[in-house]
PDB file of C-alpha atoms and ligand atoms in Angstrom:
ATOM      1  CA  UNK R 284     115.994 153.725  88.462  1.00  0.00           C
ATOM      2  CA  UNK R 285     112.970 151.437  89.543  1.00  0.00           C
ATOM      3  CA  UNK R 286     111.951 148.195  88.887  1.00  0.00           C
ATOM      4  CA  UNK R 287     113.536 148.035  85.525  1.00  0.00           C
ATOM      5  CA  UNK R 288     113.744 144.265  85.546  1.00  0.00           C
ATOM      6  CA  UNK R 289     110.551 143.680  84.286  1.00  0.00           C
ATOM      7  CA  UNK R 290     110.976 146.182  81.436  1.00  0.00           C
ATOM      8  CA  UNK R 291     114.333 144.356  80.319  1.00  0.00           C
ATOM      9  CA  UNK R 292     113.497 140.790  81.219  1.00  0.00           C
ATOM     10  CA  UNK R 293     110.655 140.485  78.847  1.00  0.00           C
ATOM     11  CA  UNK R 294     109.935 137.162  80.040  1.00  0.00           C
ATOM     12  CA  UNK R 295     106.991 136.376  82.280  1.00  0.00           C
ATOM     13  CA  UNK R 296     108.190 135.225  85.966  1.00  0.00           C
ATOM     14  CA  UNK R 297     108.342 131.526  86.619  1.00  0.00           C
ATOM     15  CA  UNK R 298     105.505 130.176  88.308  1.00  0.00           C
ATOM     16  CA  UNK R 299     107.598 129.757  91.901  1.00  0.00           C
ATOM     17  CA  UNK R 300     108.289 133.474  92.060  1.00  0.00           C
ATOM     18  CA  UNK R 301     105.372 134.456  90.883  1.00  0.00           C
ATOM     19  CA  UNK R 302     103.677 132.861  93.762  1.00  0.00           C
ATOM     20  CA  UNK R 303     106.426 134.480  95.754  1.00  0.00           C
ATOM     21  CA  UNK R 304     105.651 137.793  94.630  1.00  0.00           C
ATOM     22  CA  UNK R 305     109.472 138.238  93.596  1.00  0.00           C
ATOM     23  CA  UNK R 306     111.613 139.217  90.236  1.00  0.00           C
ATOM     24  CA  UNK R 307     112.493 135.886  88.871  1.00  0.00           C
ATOM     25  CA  UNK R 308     115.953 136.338  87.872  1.00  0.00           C
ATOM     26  CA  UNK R 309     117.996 134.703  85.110  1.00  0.00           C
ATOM     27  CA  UNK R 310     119.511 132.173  87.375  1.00  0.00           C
ATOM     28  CA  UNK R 311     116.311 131.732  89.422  1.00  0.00           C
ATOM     29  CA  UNK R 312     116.768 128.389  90.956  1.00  0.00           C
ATOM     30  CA  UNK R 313     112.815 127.522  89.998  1.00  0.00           C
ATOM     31  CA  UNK R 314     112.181 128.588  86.547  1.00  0.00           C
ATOM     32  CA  UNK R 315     113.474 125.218  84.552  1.00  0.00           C
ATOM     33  CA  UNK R 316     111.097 123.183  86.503  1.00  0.00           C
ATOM     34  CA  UNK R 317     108.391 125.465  87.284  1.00  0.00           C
ATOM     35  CA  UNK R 318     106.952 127.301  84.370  1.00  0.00           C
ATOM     36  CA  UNK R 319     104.528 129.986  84.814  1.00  0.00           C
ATOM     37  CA  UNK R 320     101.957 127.955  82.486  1.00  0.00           C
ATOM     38  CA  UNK R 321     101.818 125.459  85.207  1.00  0.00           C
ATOM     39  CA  UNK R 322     101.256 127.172  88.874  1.00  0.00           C
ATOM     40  CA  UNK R 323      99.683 124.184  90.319  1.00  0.00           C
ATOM     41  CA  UNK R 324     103.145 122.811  90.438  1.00  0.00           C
ATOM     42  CA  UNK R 325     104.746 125.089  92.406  1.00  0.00           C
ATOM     43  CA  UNK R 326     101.988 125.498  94.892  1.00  0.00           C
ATOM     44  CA  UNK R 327     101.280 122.427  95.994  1.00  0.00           C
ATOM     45  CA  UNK R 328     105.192 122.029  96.922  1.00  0.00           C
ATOM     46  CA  UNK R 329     105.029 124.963  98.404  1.00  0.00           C
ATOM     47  CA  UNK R 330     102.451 123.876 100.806  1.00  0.00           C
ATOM     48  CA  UNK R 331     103.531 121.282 101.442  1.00  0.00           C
ATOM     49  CA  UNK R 332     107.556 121.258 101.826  1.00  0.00           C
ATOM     50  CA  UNK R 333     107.931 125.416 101.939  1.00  0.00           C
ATOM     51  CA  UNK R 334     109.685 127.101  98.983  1.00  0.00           C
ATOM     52  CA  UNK R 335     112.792 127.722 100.987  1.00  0.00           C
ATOM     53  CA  UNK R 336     112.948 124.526 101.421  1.00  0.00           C
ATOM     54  CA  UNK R 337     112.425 123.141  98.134  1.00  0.00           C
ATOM     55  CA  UNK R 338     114.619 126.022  96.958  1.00  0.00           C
ATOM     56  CA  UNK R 339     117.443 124.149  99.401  1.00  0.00           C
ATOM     57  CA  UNK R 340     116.825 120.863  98.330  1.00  0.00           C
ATOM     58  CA  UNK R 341     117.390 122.251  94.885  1.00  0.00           C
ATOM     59  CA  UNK R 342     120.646 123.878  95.739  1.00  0.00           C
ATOM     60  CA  UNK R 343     122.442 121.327  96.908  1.00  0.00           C
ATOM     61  CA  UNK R 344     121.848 118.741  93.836  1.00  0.00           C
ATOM     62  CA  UNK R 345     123.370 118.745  90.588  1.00  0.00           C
ATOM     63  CA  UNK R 346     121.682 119.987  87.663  1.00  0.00           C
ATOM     64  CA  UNK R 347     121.037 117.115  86.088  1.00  0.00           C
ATOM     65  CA  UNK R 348     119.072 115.633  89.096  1.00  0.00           C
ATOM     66  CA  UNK R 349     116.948 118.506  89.813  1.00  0.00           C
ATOM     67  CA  UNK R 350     114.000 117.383  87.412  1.00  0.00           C
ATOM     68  CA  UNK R 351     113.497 114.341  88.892  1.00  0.00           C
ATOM     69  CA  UNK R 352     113.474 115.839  92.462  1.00  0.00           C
ATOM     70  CA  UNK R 353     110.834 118.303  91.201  1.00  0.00           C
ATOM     71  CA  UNK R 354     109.092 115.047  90.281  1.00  0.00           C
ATOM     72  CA  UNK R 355     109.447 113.526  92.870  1.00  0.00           C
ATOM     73  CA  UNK R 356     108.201 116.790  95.059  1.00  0.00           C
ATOM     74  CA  UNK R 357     105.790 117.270  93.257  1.00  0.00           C
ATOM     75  CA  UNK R 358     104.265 113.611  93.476  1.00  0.00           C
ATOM     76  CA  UNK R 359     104.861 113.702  97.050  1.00  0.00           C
ATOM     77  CA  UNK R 360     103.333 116.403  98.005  1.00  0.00           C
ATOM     78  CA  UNK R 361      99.759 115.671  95.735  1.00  0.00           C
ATOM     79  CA  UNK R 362      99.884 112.442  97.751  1.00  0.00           C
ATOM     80  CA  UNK R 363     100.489 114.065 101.204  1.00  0.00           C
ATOM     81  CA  UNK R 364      97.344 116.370 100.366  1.00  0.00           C
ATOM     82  CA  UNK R 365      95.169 113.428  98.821  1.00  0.00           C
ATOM     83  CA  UNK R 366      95.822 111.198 102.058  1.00  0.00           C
ATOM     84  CA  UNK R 367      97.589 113.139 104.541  1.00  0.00           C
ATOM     85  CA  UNK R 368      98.375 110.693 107.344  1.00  0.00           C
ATOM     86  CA  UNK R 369     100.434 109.094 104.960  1.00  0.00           C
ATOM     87  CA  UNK R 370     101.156 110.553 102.294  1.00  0.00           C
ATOM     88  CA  UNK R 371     102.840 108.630  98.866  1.00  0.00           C
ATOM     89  CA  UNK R 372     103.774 105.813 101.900  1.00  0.00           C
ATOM     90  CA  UNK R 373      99.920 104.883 101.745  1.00  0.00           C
ATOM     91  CA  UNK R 374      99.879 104.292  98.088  1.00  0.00           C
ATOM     92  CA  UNK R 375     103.378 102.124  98.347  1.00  0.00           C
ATOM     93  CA  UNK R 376     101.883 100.273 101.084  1.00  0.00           C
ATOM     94  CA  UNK R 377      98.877  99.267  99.677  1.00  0.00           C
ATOM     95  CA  UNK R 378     100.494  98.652  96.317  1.00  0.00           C
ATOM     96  CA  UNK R 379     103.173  96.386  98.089  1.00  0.00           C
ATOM     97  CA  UNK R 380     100.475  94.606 100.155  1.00  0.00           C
ATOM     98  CA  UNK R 381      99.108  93.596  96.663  1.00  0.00           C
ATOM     99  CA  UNK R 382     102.294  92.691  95.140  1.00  0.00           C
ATOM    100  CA  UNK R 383     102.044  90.127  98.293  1.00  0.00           C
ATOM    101  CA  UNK R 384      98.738  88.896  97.570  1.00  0.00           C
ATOM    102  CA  UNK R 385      99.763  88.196  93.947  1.00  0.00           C
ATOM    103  CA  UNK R 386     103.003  86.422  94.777  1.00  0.00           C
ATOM    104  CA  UNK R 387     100.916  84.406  97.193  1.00  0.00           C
ATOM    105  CA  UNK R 388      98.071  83.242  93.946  1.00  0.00           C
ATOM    106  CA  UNK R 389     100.905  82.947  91.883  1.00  0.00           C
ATOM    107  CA  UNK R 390     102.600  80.764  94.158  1.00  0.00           C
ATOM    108  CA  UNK R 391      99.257  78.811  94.599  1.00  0.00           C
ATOM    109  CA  UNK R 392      98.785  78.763  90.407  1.00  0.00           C
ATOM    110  CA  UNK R 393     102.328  77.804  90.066  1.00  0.00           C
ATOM    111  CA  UNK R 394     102.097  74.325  92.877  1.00  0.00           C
ATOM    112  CA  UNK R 395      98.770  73.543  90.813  1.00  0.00           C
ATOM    113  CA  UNK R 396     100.205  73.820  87.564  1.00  0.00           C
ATOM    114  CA  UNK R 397     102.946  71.286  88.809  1.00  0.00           C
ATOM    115  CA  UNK R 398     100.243  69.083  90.406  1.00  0.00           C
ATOM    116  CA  UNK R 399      98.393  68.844  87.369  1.00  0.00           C
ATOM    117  CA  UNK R 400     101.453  67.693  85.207  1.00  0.00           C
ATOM    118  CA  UNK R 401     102.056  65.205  87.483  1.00  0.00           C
ATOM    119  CA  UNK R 402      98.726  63.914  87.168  1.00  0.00           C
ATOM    120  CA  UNK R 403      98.498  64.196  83.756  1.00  0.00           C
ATOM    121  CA  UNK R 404     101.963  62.824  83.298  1.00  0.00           C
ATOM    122  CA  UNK R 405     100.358  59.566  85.575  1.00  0.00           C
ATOM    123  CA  UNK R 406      97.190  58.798  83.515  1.00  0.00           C
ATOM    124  CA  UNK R 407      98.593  59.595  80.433  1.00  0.00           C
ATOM    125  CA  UNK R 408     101.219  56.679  78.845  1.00  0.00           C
ATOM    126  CA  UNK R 409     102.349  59.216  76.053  1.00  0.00           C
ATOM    127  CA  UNK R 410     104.838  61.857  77.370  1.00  0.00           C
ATOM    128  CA  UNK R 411     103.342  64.622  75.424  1.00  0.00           C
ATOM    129  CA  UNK R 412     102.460  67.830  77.134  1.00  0.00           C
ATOM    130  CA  UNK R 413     101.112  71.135  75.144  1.00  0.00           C
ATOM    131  CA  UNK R 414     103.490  73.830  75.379  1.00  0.00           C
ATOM    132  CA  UNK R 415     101.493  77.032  74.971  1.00  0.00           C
ATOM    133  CA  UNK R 416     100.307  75.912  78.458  1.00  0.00           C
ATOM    134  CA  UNK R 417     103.650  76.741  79.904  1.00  0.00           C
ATOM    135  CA  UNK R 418     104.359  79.663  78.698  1.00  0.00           C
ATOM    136  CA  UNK R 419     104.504  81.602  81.488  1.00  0.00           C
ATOM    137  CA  UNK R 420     107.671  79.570  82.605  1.00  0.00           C
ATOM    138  CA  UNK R 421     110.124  81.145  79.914  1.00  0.00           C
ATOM    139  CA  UNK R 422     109.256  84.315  81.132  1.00  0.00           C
ATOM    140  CA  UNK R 423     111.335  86.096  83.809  1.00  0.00           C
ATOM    141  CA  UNK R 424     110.483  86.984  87.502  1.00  0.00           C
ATOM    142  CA  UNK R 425     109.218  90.393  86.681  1.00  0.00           C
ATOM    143  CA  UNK R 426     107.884  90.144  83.556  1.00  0.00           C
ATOM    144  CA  UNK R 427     105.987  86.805  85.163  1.00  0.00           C
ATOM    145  CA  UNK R 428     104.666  89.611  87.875  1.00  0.00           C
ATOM    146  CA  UNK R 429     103.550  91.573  85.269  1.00  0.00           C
ATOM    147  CA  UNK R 430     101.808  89.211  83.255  1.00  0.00           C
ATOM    148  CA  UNK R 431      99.609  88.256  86.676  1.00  0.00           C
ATOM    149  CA  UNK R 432      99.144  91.345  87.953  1.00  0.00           C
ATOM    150  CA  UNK R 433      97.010  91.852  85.054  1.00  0.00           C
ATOM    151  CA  UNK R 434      95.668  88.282  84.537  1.00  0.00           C
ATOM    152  CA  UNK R 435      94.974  87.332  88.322  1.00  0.00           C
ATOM    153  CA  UNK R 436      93.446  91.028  88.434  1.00  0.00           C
ATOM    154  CA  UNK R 437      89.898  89.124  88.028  1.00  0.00           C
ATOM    155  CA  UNK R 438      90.380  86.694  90.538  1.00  0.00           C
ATOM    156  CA  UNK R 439      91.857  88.358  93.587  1.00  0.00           C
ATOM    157  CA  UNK R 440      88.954  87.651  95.636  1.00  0.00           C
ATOM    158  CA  UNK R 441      88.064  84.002  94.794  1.00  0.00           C
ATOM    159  CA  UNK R 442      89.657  81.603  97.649  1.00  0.00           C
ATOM    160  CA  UNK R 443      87.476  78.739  96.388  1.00  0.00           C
ATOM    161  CA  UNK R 444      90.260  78.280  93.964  1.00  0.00           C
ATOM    162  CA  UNK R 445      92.180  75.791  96.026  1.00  0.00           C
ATOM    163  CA  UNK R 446      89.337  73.823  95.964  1.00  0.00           C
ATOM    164  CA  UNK R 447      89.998  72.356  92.472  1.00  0.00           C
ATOM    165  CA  UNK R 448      93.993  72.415  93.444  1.00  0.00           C
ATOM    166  CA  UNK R 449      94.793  68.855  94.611  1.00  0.00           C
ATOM    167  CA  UNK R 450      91.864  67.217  92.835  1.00  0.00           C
ATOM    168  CA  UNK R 451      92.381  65.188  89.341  1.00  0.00           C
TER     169      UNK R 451
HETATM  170 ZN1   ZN I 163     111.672 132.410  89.096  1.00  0.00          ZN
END
C-alpha cells in the first residue's frame, strides 16, 4: 500500500502542509485557518515565526482562540516584513504618538471653547448660549476621540491656532 491518502482524502491539502510538502491529515492542526485558496497566509507566518512554531502556539490554545491567534500571526508577521526593525510595534507607536497629539489639540480646543463662553457669557447680558455648539460635550471619552480624530485630521499641523485662543 502507498500513498493512499490522497486517493481517499479527496480533499486538496491545506495551504500549511502544502507548503510543507506533507499529507494534511483530518486533524491537521492548520487546515481551519489556513485554506489552500489562500497560501499567502501560511507563508508569510511561516517566515516569519517557523511553522513548528506556529504549529506550537496553536497547540497549546483552545479551539476557540486559535482564529484570532492566526490573526493576530498573520498581522504580525506582514508588519514584521513591511518594517522589519519593528515590526506591528512601529505602527502602534506611531498610531499612539498621534492619539497624543490629538489629546493635546483637543485639550487646547476644549480650554478655548471654555474661554470663549466665558467671554461671551461677559459681554452678553442674556444667558443664552446655542447648544449645537456643545455638542461634543454629551459625548463620551472615546467616542469624543473619535469624533476628532477625524475632525482635527485637517488641522494637525496648524500651531497658529493658539493664536486666536485667549483673544475676544
Ligand atoms: Zn494541513
Amino acid at each position: 500500500m502507498k500513498e493512499g491518502g490522497r486517493k481517499q482524502g479527496a480533499t486538496s491539502p491545506c495551504a500549511a502542509c502544502k507548503l510543507l510538502r506533507r499529507r494534511c491529515a483530518n486533524d491537521c492542526v492548520f487546515a481551519p485557518y489556513f485554506p489552500a485558496d489562500e497560501p499567502h497566509k501560511f507563508a508569510i507566518v511561516h517566515k516569519v515565526f517557523g511553522a513548528s512554531n506556529v504549529n506550537k502556539m496553536l497547540q497549546e490554545l483552545p479551539e476557540q482562540q486559535r482564529s484570532d491567534a492566526v490573526s493576530a500571526m498573520v498581522y504580525e508577521a506582514n508588519a514584521r516584513v513591511r518594517d522589519p526593525v519593528y515590526g506591528c510595534v512601529g505602527a502602534i507607536s506611531s498610531l499612539q504618538q498621534q492619539v497624543d497629539e490629538l489629546q493635546t489639540q483637543l485639550a487646547l480646543a476644549q480650554a478655548e471653547v471654555v474661554h470663549m463662553r466665558m467671554c461671551h457669557a461677559s459681554t452678553s447680558s442674556d444667558q443664552h448660549k446655542p447648544a449645537s455648539n456643545t455638542s461634543s460635550e454629551n459625548l463620551s471619552p472615546s467616542s469624543r476621540l473619535a469624533k476628532s480624530l477625524f475632525d482635527m485630521d485637517m488641522v494637525v499641523d496648524q500651531p497658529n491656532m493658539g493664536e486666536s485662543l485667549w483673544s475676544c
